[in-house]
Coordinates of C-alpha atoms in Angstrom, one line a residue:
Chain A
M1 CA -27.4 29.9 -26.1
S2 CA -26.9 29.6 -29.8
I3 CA -29.2 27.4 -31.9
E4 CA -27.0 25.7 -34.4
A5 CA -25.8 22.3 -35.4
V6 CA -22.4 22.1 -33.9
S7 CA -20.0 19.3 -34.8
R8 CA -16.9 20.1 -33.0
P9 CA -14.7 17.3 -31.7
S10 CA -14.9 16.9 -28.0
P11 CA -13.8 14.2 -25.5
H12 CA -17.4 14.2 -24.2
M13 CA -18.9 13.2 -27.6
T14 CA -18.6 9.5 -27.1
W15 CA -20.3 9.4 -23.8
T16 CA -24.0 8.5 -23.4
D17 CA -26.5 11.1 -22.2
E18 CA -26.8 9.3 -18.9
E19 CA -23.0 9.4 -18.3
L20 CA -23.0 13.1 -19.2
V21 CA -25.9 13.7 -16.8
A22 CA -24.1 12.0 -14.0
K23 CA -21.0 14.1 -14.6
S24 CA -23.1 17.2 -14.8
I25 CA -24.7 16.5 -11.5
R26 CA -21.2 16.1 -10.0
G27 CA -20.5 19.7 -11.2
D28 CA -18.8 19.1 -14.6
A29 CA -20.1 22.1 -16.6
E30 CA -18.5 20.8 -19.8
S31 CA -20.7 17.7 -19.7
F32 CA -23.8 19.8 -19.6
N33 CA -22.5 21.9 -22.5
E34 CA -22.2 18.7 -24.5
L35 CA -25.8 17.7 -23.7
V36 CA -26.9 21.1 -24.8
L37 CA -24.9 20.8 -28.1
R38 CA -26.4 17.4 -28.6
W39 CA -30.0 18.3 -28.0
E40 CA -30.5 21.9 -28.8
R41 CA -31.3 21.4 -32.4
P42 CA -34.0 18.7 -31.9
I43 CA -35.5 20.7 -29.0
Y44 CA -35.6 23.8 -31.1
A45 CA -37.2 21.9 -34.0
L46 CA -39.8 20.4 -31.7
A47 CA -40.6 23.8 -30.3
Y48 CA -40.7 25.5 -33.7
R49 CA -43.0 22.8 -35.2
T50 CA -45.3 22.9 -32.2
I51 CA -45.7 26.7 -31.8
G52 CA -44.7 27.9 -35.3
R53 CA -42.7 31.0 -34.3
E54 CA -39.0 31.2 -34.7
E55 CA -38.2 33.6 -31.9
D56 CA -40.5 32.0 -29.5
A57 CA -39.2 28.6 -30.4
R58 CA -35.7 29.8 -29.5
D59 CA -37.0 31.1 -26.2
V60 CA -38.6 27.8 -25.4
C61 CA -35.4 26.0 -26.3
Q62 CA -33.4 28.2 -24.0
E63 CA -35.9 27.9 -21.2
T64 CA -36.0 24.1 -21.6
F65 CA -32.2 23.8 -21.0
L66 CA -32.3 26.3 -18.2
R67 CA -35.0 24.3 -16.4
A68 CA -33.2 21.1 -17.1
F69 CA -30.1 22.5 -15.6
R70 CA -31.9 23.6 -12.5
A71 CA -33.7 20.3 -12.1
L72 CA -30.7 18.1 -13.0
P73 CA -29.9 17.2 -9.3
G74 CA -33.4 15.8 -9.0
F75 CA -33.1 13.7 -12.2
R76 CA -32.8 10.1 -11.1
G77 CA -32.8 8.4 -14.5
Q78 CA -36.4 7.1 -14.2
A79 CA -36.8 8.0 -17.9
K80 CA -34.3 8.6 -20.7
F81 CA -32.7 12.1 -20.5
S82 CA -34.1 12.9 -24.0
S83 CA -37.7 12.0 -22.9
W84 CA -37.3 14.1 -19.8
L85 CA -36.0 17.0 -22.0
Y86 CA -38.9 16.6 -24.5
R87 CA -41.4 16.6 -21.6
I88 CA -40.0 19.9 -20.3
A89 CA -40.1 21.4 -23.8
L90 CA -43.6 20.2 -24.5
N91 CA -44.9 21.6 -21.3
L92 CA -43.3 24.9 -22.1
C93 CA -44.9 24.8 -25.6
R94 CA -48.3 24.1 -24.1
D95 CA -47.8 27.0 -21.7
W96 CA -46.9 29.2 -24.6
I97 CA -50.0 28.2 -26.6
R98 CA -52.3 28.7 -23.6
R99 CA -50.7 32.1 -22.8
E100 CA -51.0 33.3 -26.3
R101 CA -54.4 31.8 -26.7
R102 CA -53.9 31.2 -30.4
T103 CA -53.0 28.5 -32.8
P104 CA -49.5 28.4 -34.1
V105 CA -48.8 31.3 -36.5
V106 CA -47.2 30.6 -39.8
Q107 CA -44.7 33.2 -40.7
P108 CA -45.5 35.0 -44.0
P109 CA -43.4 34.3 -47.0
E110 CA -42.2 37.9 -47.1
D111 CA -40.1 37.2 -44.1
V112 CA -37.7 35.1 -46.2
D113 CA -34.2 36.4 -45.7
L114 CA -32.1 35.9 -48.8
L115 CA -29.0 35.3 -46.7
E116 CA -30.7 32.5 -44.8
L117 CA -32.3 31.3 -48.0
A118 CA -28.8 31.0 -49.5
A119 CA -27.4 29.4 -46.5
A120 CA -30.2 26.8 -46.6
S121 CA -29.6 25.8 -50.1
E122 CA -27.8 22.6 -51.2
P123 CA -24.6 23.2 -53.1
S124 CA -26.1 21.7 -56.3
E125 CA -29.6 23.3 -55.9
S126 CA -30.7 26.0 -58.2
I127 CA -32.5 29.1 -56.8
E128 CA -35.7 27.9 -58.5
D129 CA -35.6 24.5 -56.8
L130 CA -34.7 26.2 -53.5
V131 CA -37.8 28.6 -53.7
A132 CA -40.0 25.6 -54.7
R133 CA -38.7 23.7 -51.6
Q134 CA -39.4 26.6 -49.4
D135 CA -42.9 26.9 -50.9
L136 CA -43.6 23.2 -50.2
S137 CA -42.4 23.6 -46.6
R138 CA -44.7 26.5 -46.0
V139 CA -47.7 24.7 -47.4
V140 CA -47.1 21.8 -45.0
E141 CA -46.5 24.3 -42.2
R142 CA -49.8 26.0 -42.8
A143 CA -51.7 22.7 -42.9
M144 CA -50.0 21.6 -39.6
A145 CA -51.1 24.9 -38.1
L146 CA -54.7 23.9 -38.6
L147 CA -54.4 20.8 -36.4
P148 CA -55.4 20.8 -32.7
E149 CA -52.4 21.0 -30.5
E150 CA -52.7 17.3 -29.4
Q151 CA -52.7 16.0 -32.9
R152 CA -49.9 18.3 -34.0
T153 CA -47.7 17.2 -31.1
A154 CA -48.3 13.5 -31.8
I155 CA -47.4 13.9 -35.4
V156 CA -44.3 16.0 -34.7
L157 CA -43.0 13.5 -32.1
K158 CA -43.7 10.6 -34.4
E159 CA -42.7 12.0 -37.7
F160 CA -39.8 14.2 -36.8
H161 CA -38.4 12.7 -33.7
G162 CA -39.0 9.0 -34.3
L163 CA -40.6 8.2 -31.0
T164 CA -42.6 5.0 -30.6
F165 CA -46.3 5.2 -29.9
Q166 CA -45.6 4.1 -26.3
E167 CA -42.9 6.7 -25.8
I168 CA -45.3 9.4 -27.0
A169 CA -48.0 8.1 -24.8
D170 CA -45.7 8.2 -21.8
L171 CA -44.5 11.6 -22.7
V172 CA -47.9 13.3 -23.1
G173 CA -49.5 11.1 -20.4
C174 CA -52.4 9.4 -22.3
P175 CA -53.3 5.9 -23.5
L176 CA -51.6 4.3 -26.4
S177 CA -54.8 4.0 -28.4
T178 CA -55.4 7.7 -28.0
I179 CA -52.1 8.5 -29.5
K180 CA -52.8 6.3 -32.5
T181 CA -56.2 7.9 -32.9
R182 CA -54.7 11.4 -32.8
L183 CA -52.2 10.4 -35.4
Y184 CA -54.8 9.0 -37.7
Q185 CA -57.1 12.0 -37.3
G186 CA -54.2 14.5 -37.8
L187 CA -52.9 12.7 -40.9
T188 CA -56.3 12.6 -42.4
V189 CA -56.9 16.3 -41.9
L190 CA -53.5 16.9 -43.5
R191 CA -54.3 14.7 -46.4
R192 CA -57.4 16.7 -47.1
E193 CA -55.7 20.1 -46.7
L194 CA -52.7 19.2 -48.8
A195 CA -54.9 17.9 -51.6
K196 CA -56.5 21.4 -51.8
N197 CA -53.2 23.1 -52.5
P198 CA -51.9 23.2 -56.1
T199 CA -48.3 22.9 -54.9
T200 CA -48.9 19.6 -53.2
K201 CA -52.0 18.4 -55.0
G202 CA -50.1 16.4 -57.6
T203 CA -48.4 14.2 -55.1
M204 CA -51.5 13.4 -53.0
L205 CA -53.8 10.5 -53.8
Chain B
M1 CA -61.6 11.5 -49.9
T2 CA -61.9 8.1 -48.4
E3 CA -65.3 7.1 -47.3
M4 CA -65.8 4.7 -44.4
L5 CA -66.8 1.6 -46.2
C6 CA -64.5 -0.9 -44.5
G7 CA -65.2 -2.8 -41.3
Y8 CA -61.7 -4.0 -40.5
T9 CA -61.3 -4.3 -36.7
D10 CA -59.5 -1.3 -35.1
R11 CA -59.1 -0.1 -38.6
D12 CA -57.7 3.5 -37.9
E13 CA -55.2 2.4 -35.3
T14 CA -54.1 -0.5 -37.5
I15 CA -53.6 1.8 -40.5
V16 CA -51.4 4.1 -38.4
A17 CA -49.4 1.3 -36.9
F18 CA -49.0 -0.2 -40.4
L19 CA -47.9 3.2 -41.7
Y20 CA -45.2 3.6 -39.0
D21 CA -44.1 -0.1 -39.0
E22 CA -45.3 -0.7 -35.5
L23 CA -47.5 -3.7 -36.2
D24 CA -46.3 -7.1 -34.9
A25 CA -45.5 -9.6 -37.6
G26 CA -48.9 -11.5 -37.3
R27 CA -51.1 -8.4 -37.6
R28 CA -48.9 -7.0 -40.3
R29 CA -49.4 -10.2 -42.4
D30 CA -53.2 -10.1 -41.8
F31 CA -53.4 -6.4 -42.8
N32 CA -51.3 -7.0 -45.9
A33 CA -53.7 -9.7 -46.9
H34 CA -56.6 -7.3 -46.3
L35 CA -55.0 -4.6 -48.4
L36 CA -55.0 -7.0 -51.4
T37 CA -58.8 -7.2 -51.3
C38 CA -59.8 -3.7 -49.9
T39 CA -59.4 -0.8 -52.2
V40 CA -60.6 1.7 -49.6
C41 CA -57.9 0.8 -47.2
R42 CA -55.3 0.5 -49.9
D43 CA -56.1 4.0 -51.2
E44 CA -56.1 5.4 -47.7
V45 CA -52.7 3.9 -46.9
A46 CA -51.3 5.3 -50.1
G47 CA -52.8 8.7 -49.4
L48 CA -51.4 8.8 -45.9
R49 CA -48.0 7.8 -47.2
G50 CA -48.2 10.8 -49.5
V51 CA -48.9 13.0 -46.4
R52 CA -45.7 11.6 -44.8
T53 CA -43.7 12.3 -47.9
Q54 CA -45.0 15.9 -47.8
L55 CA -44.3 16.2 -44.1
A56 CA -40.6 15.3 -44.7
R57 CA -40.4 18.5 -46.6
W58 CA -41.3 20.7 -43.7
E59 CA -38.1 22.1 -42.4
P60 CA -37.7 24.5 -39.5
P61 CA -36.0 27.7 -40.6
S62 CA -32.3 27.2 -41.0
V63 CA -30.8 28.9 -38.1
I64 CA -27.4 30.0 -39.2
S65 CA -26.7 31.6 -35.9
R66 CA -25.5 35.2 -36.0
Q67 CA -24.6 34.7 -32.4
S68 CA -22.0 32.2 -33.4
S69 CA -20.3 34.4 -35.9
V70 CA -20.3 37.2 -33.3
A71 CA -18.9 34.9 -30.7
S72 CA -16.2 33.7 -33.1
H73 CA -15.2 37.3 -33.8
S74 CA -15.0 38.1 -30.1
R75 CA -12.8 35.1 -29.6
Q76 CA -10.2 36.4 -32.0
S77 CA -6.8 37.1 -30.5
W78 CA -6.0 40.6 -29.6
W79 CA -3.3 40.8 -32.3
R80 CA -5.9 40.1 -35.0
T81 CA -7.4 43.5 -34.2
I82 CA -4.1 45.3 -34.8
P83 CA -4.0 46.8 -38.4
A84 CA -1.8 44.9 -40.8
W85 CA 0.5 47.9 -41.3
A86 CA 1.2 48.0 -37.6
Q87 CA 1.9 44.3 -37.6
V88 CA 4.4 44.6 -40.5
A89 CA 6.0 47.6 -38.7
A90 CA 6.4 45.7 -35.5
A91 CA 8.0 42.8 -37.4
L92 CA 10.4 45.1 -39.2
L93 CA 11.2 46.8 -35.9
F94 CA 11.9 43.5 -34.3
F95 CA 14.1 42.5 -37.2
G96 CA 16.0 45.7 -37.0
V97 CA 16.6 45.4 -33.2
S98 CA 17.7 41.8 -33.7
A99 CA 20.1 42.8 -36.4
G100 CA 21.4 45.6 -34.2
V101 CA 22.0 43.3 -31.3
A102 CA 23.8 40.8 -33.5
N103 CA 25.6 43.7 -35.4
L104 CA 24.4 42.0 -38.5
E105 CA 25.7 43.0 -42.0
I106 CA 23.4 41.7 -44.7
R107 CA 24.4 41.6 -48.3
Y108 CA 22.5 40.3 -51.3
D109 CA 24.5 39.3 -54.3
Q110 CA 24.7 36.5 -56.9
N111 CA 25.6 34.1 -54.1
G112 CA 22.3 34.7 -52.3
V113 CA 21.8 36.5 -49.0
S114 CA 24.9 36.8 -46.9
I115 CA 24.7 37.7 -43.2
R116 CA 27.9 38.7 -41.2
T117 CA 28.2 39.6 -37.6
G118 CA 30.8 40.5 -35.0
W119 CA 32.5 43.7 -33.9
S120 CA 32.9 46.0 -36.8
N121 CA 36.3 46.9 -38.2
G122 CA 35.6 50.3 -39.6
S123 CA 39.3 51.2 -40.2
R124 CA 39.9 48.6 -42.7
G125 CA 41.4 50.2 -45.8
P126 CA 40.8 49.5 -49.5
G127 CA 44.0 47.5 -49.7
G128 CA 42.6 44.8 -47.5
P129 CA 42.8 44.0 -43.9
G130 CA 46.2 44.6 -42.4
A131 CA 47.5 46.6 -45.3
S132 CA 47.4 49.9 -43.5
D133 CA 46.2 49.1 -39.9
R134 CA 48.2 46.6 -38.0
S135 CA 47.2 48.0 -34.6
G136 CA 44.8 45.2 -33.6
V137 CA 43.3 41.9 -34.5
S138 CA 40.3 42.1 -36.9
S139 CA 37.2 41.5 -34.9
E140 CA 35.1 40.4 -37.8
V141 CA 35.5 36.8 -36.9
R142 CA 32.8 34.9 -38.8
S143 CA 30.1 35.0 -41.3
A144 CA 27.0 33.1 -42.2
K145 CA 25.1 32.5 -45.3
V146 CA 21.4 32.3 -45.6
G147 CA 20.4 30.6 -48.8
Q148 CA 17.1 30.8 -50.7
G149 CA 14.1 29.5 -48.8
L150 CA 15.4 30.9 -45.6
N151 CA 18.0 28.2 -45.2
T152 CA 19.8 29.0 -42.0
A153 CA 23.0 27.0 -42.5
V154 CA 25.8 28.8 -40.7
G155 CA 29.5 28.3 -41.1
P156 CA 32.7 30.3 -41.6
A157 CA 33.5 31.4 -45.1
A158 CA 36.8 30.3 -46.6
D159 CA 37.9 33.8 -47.3
A160 CA 37.0 35.3 -43.9
P161 CA 39.0 38.5 -43.4
W162 CA 40.0 37.6 -39.9
R163 CA 42.3 34.9 -41.2
S164 CA 44.4 37.4 -43.1
D165 CA 44.5 39.6 -40.0
L166 CA 45.6 36.6 -37.9
A167 CA 48.3 35.8 -40.5
A168 CA 49.6 39.4 -40.4
L169 CA 49.8 39.3 -36.6
E170 CA 51.7 36.1 -36.8
Q171 CA 54.2 37.6 -39.3
Q172 CA 54.6 40.7 -37.1
L173 CA 55.4 38.5 -34.1
K174 CA 57.9 36.5 -36.0
A175 CA 59.6 39.6 -37.3
E176 CA 59.9 40.9 -33.8
L177 CA 61.3 37.5 -32.7
R178 CA 63.9 37.6 -35.5
A179 CA 64.9 41.1 -34.4
A180 CA 65.3 39.9 -30.8
Q181 CA 67.4 37.0 -32.0
T182 CA 69.9 39.3 -33.8
G183 CA 70.1 41.5 -30.7
A184 CA 72.6 41.4 -27.8
G185 CA 70.8 38.9 -25.7
A186 CA 72.1 35.5 -24.8
A187 CA 71.2 32.6 -27.0
Q188 CA 69.5 30.8 -24.1
T189 CA 67.3 33.8 -23.4
V190 CA 66.4 34.1 -27.1
R191 CA 65.3 30.4 -27.1
A192 CA 63.2 31.0 -24.0
A193 CA 61.6 34.1 -25.4
S194 CA 60.8 32.3 -28.6
S195 CA 59.1 29.5 -26.7
S196 CA 57.1 32.0 -24.7
D197 CA 55.9 33.9 -27.8
A198 CA 54.8 30.7 -29.5
E199 CA 52.8 29.8 -26.4
T200 CA 51.1 33.3 -26.5
L201 CA 50.3 32.9 -30.1
R202 CA 48.7 29.5 -29.4
R203 CA 46.6 30.9 -26.7
V204 CA 45.4 33.8 -28.9
R205 CA 44.4 31.2 -31.5
V206 CA 42.5 29.2 -29.0
M207 CA 40.7 32.3 -27.7
L208 CA 39.7 33.3 -31.2
D209 CA 38.4 29.8 -32.0
E210 CA 36.3 29.8 -28.9
S211 CA 35.0 33.3 -29.6
E212 CA 34.1 32.2 -33.2
K213 CA 32.2 29.2 -31.9
R214 CA 30.3 31.3 -29.4
Q215 CA 29.3 33.8 -32.0
Q216 CA 28.2 31.1 -34.4
R217 CA 25.8 29.8 -31.8
E218 CA 24.4 33.2 -31.1
L219 CA 23.9 34.1 -34.7
A220 CA 22.2 30.8 -35.5
L221 CA 19.9 31.4 -32.6
R222 CA 19.1 35.0 -33.7
V223 CA 18.6 34.1 -37.3
A224 CA 16.3 31.2 -36.3
E225 CA 14.3 33.6 -34.2
V226 CA 14.0 36.2 -37.0
V227 CA 13.0 33.5 -39.5
R228 CA 10.4 32.1 -37.1
D229 CA 8.9 35.5 -36.5
V230 CA 8.8 36.4 -40.2
N231 CA 7.1 33.1 -40.9
A232 CA 4.5 33.7 -38.2
Q233 CA 3.8 37.1 -39.5
R234 CA 3.5 35.7 -43.0
Q235 CA 0.9 33.1 -41.8
V236 CA -1.1 35.8 -40.1
D237 CA -1.1 37.9 -43.2
L238 CA -2.2 35.0 -45.4
R239 CA -5.0 34.2 -43.0
N240 CA -6.1 37.8 -43.1
I241 CA -6.0 37.8 -46.9
D242 CA -8.0 34.5 -47.0
H243 CA -10.6 36.0 -44.6
T244 CA -11.0 39.1 -46.7
L245 CA -11.3 37.2 -49.9
G246 CA -13.9 35.0 -48.3
I247 CA -16.0 38.0 -47.3
V248 CA -15.7 39.4 -50.8
R249 CA -16.8 36.1 -52.3
N250 CA -19.8 35.9 -50.0
D251 CA -20.9 39.4 -50.8
L252 CA -20.6 38.6 -54.5
G253 CA -22.6 35.4 -54.1
V254 CA -25.4 37.2 -52.3
E255 CA -25.5 39.9 -54.9
V256 CA -25.8 37.3 -57.7
M257 CA -28.5 35.5 -55.8
K258 CA -30.5 38.7 -55.3
Q259 CA -30.3 39.4 -59.0
R260 CA -31.4 35.9 -59.9
Q261 CA -34.2 36.2 -57.4
S262 CA -35.3 39.5 -59.0
L263 CA -35.1 37.9 -62.4
N264 CA -37.2 35.0 -61.3
L265 CA -39.8 37.3 -59.9
L266 CA -39.9 39.4 -63.0
Y267 CA -40.2 36.2 -65.1
R268 CA -43.0 34.9 -63.0
A269 CA -44.8 38.2 -63.1
S270 CA -44.5 38.3 -66.9
Q271 CA -45.8 34.8 -67.1
R272 CA -48.9 35.7 -65.1
Q273 CA -49.7 38.7 -67.4

């Protein structure tokens, strides 16, 4: 399964997730393909930000869709398809963290591949700006890696996936106030850590 | 760092909800009023907003999937893997076979490209058709012109050689008729023979006309096929050239980027020293 943002025209594109799920259950493989195309990037991003390893995030993403496909006949629409998918992915991330018994690993800067770096650049962006952007991204990544898994997950779901407090609470199975507290604590730690780094210090109050 | 000097109720949760715009209108209004008077909370909200700004810069690695490019290569049609020279040779072979089937004669002069087809008349002498060989009707019955831009307009040329052959045949038949008229036969018989020969001549003309029309249709079809195949091959070659140029451009871009990166590193290293 490839991890890429795909924007090809498809007759399935205008259907809702729930319609595609219903068609998939009836055996329409193309509908499930459309669901994968629609959600593989967010799921990969969630996995990467939670566990911090590119290859493992890809594995988690693939396993998420594999499990979703197998469990699809049992999906009765109690929750949104995306929430159901997030739950599967988060459980897999937790399993990975427990199995590895370590905090997320931030990949060293030496891993930067010039080809990928070039591909990630904006058309009008100079190489200096691009390197600076990558540096900033790594600083934030390192700070996030310091957070406990619960706080990191809450921040990732809120900040990058736009879930409401209630949706996060439902997803991870804890009270609303706990989610808010985790967010507050996580953001506070990040604020302290980012203030220490010269790259981000100037923008922190 | 912010010290805890504020006793606002549910302060931490309220700050988070305020930050993410999930406070109801009443509580939002209250907290906004509180922020006007509490520097501790105001600083903290500003600081956490700064964290959110930094978080927005955290991007997962850009996954330009190598799998996708591999997949797209494997999806290429079988003919894309055939070398260009073989594709050109196949096109020429097809053109040759088509020309052979249609017995094409292609000339290129100041009038453009001229294509002629039909049964060949190899015995035609330099004096023109019918000058030395009167034994049969010229079988070169029609011609077609293909103008610039592969225009496939087809039509008989005004000076088609078969017309002079036909005129010669007509003259020969008339001469024979005249000879018969001066012979010993009865006048009635001569009139009957004349009528019969005229009918034969008319039938020959009808047959030749039909043959010409049939061949025109066949030639138009074959020329259209050849033109279509040549165009298809041209499109394929253009795509191949585009693809190759794209690869060359990418390679150049990466080389330039590597050099810029090296220069940047050298520059930074020199700045540190």
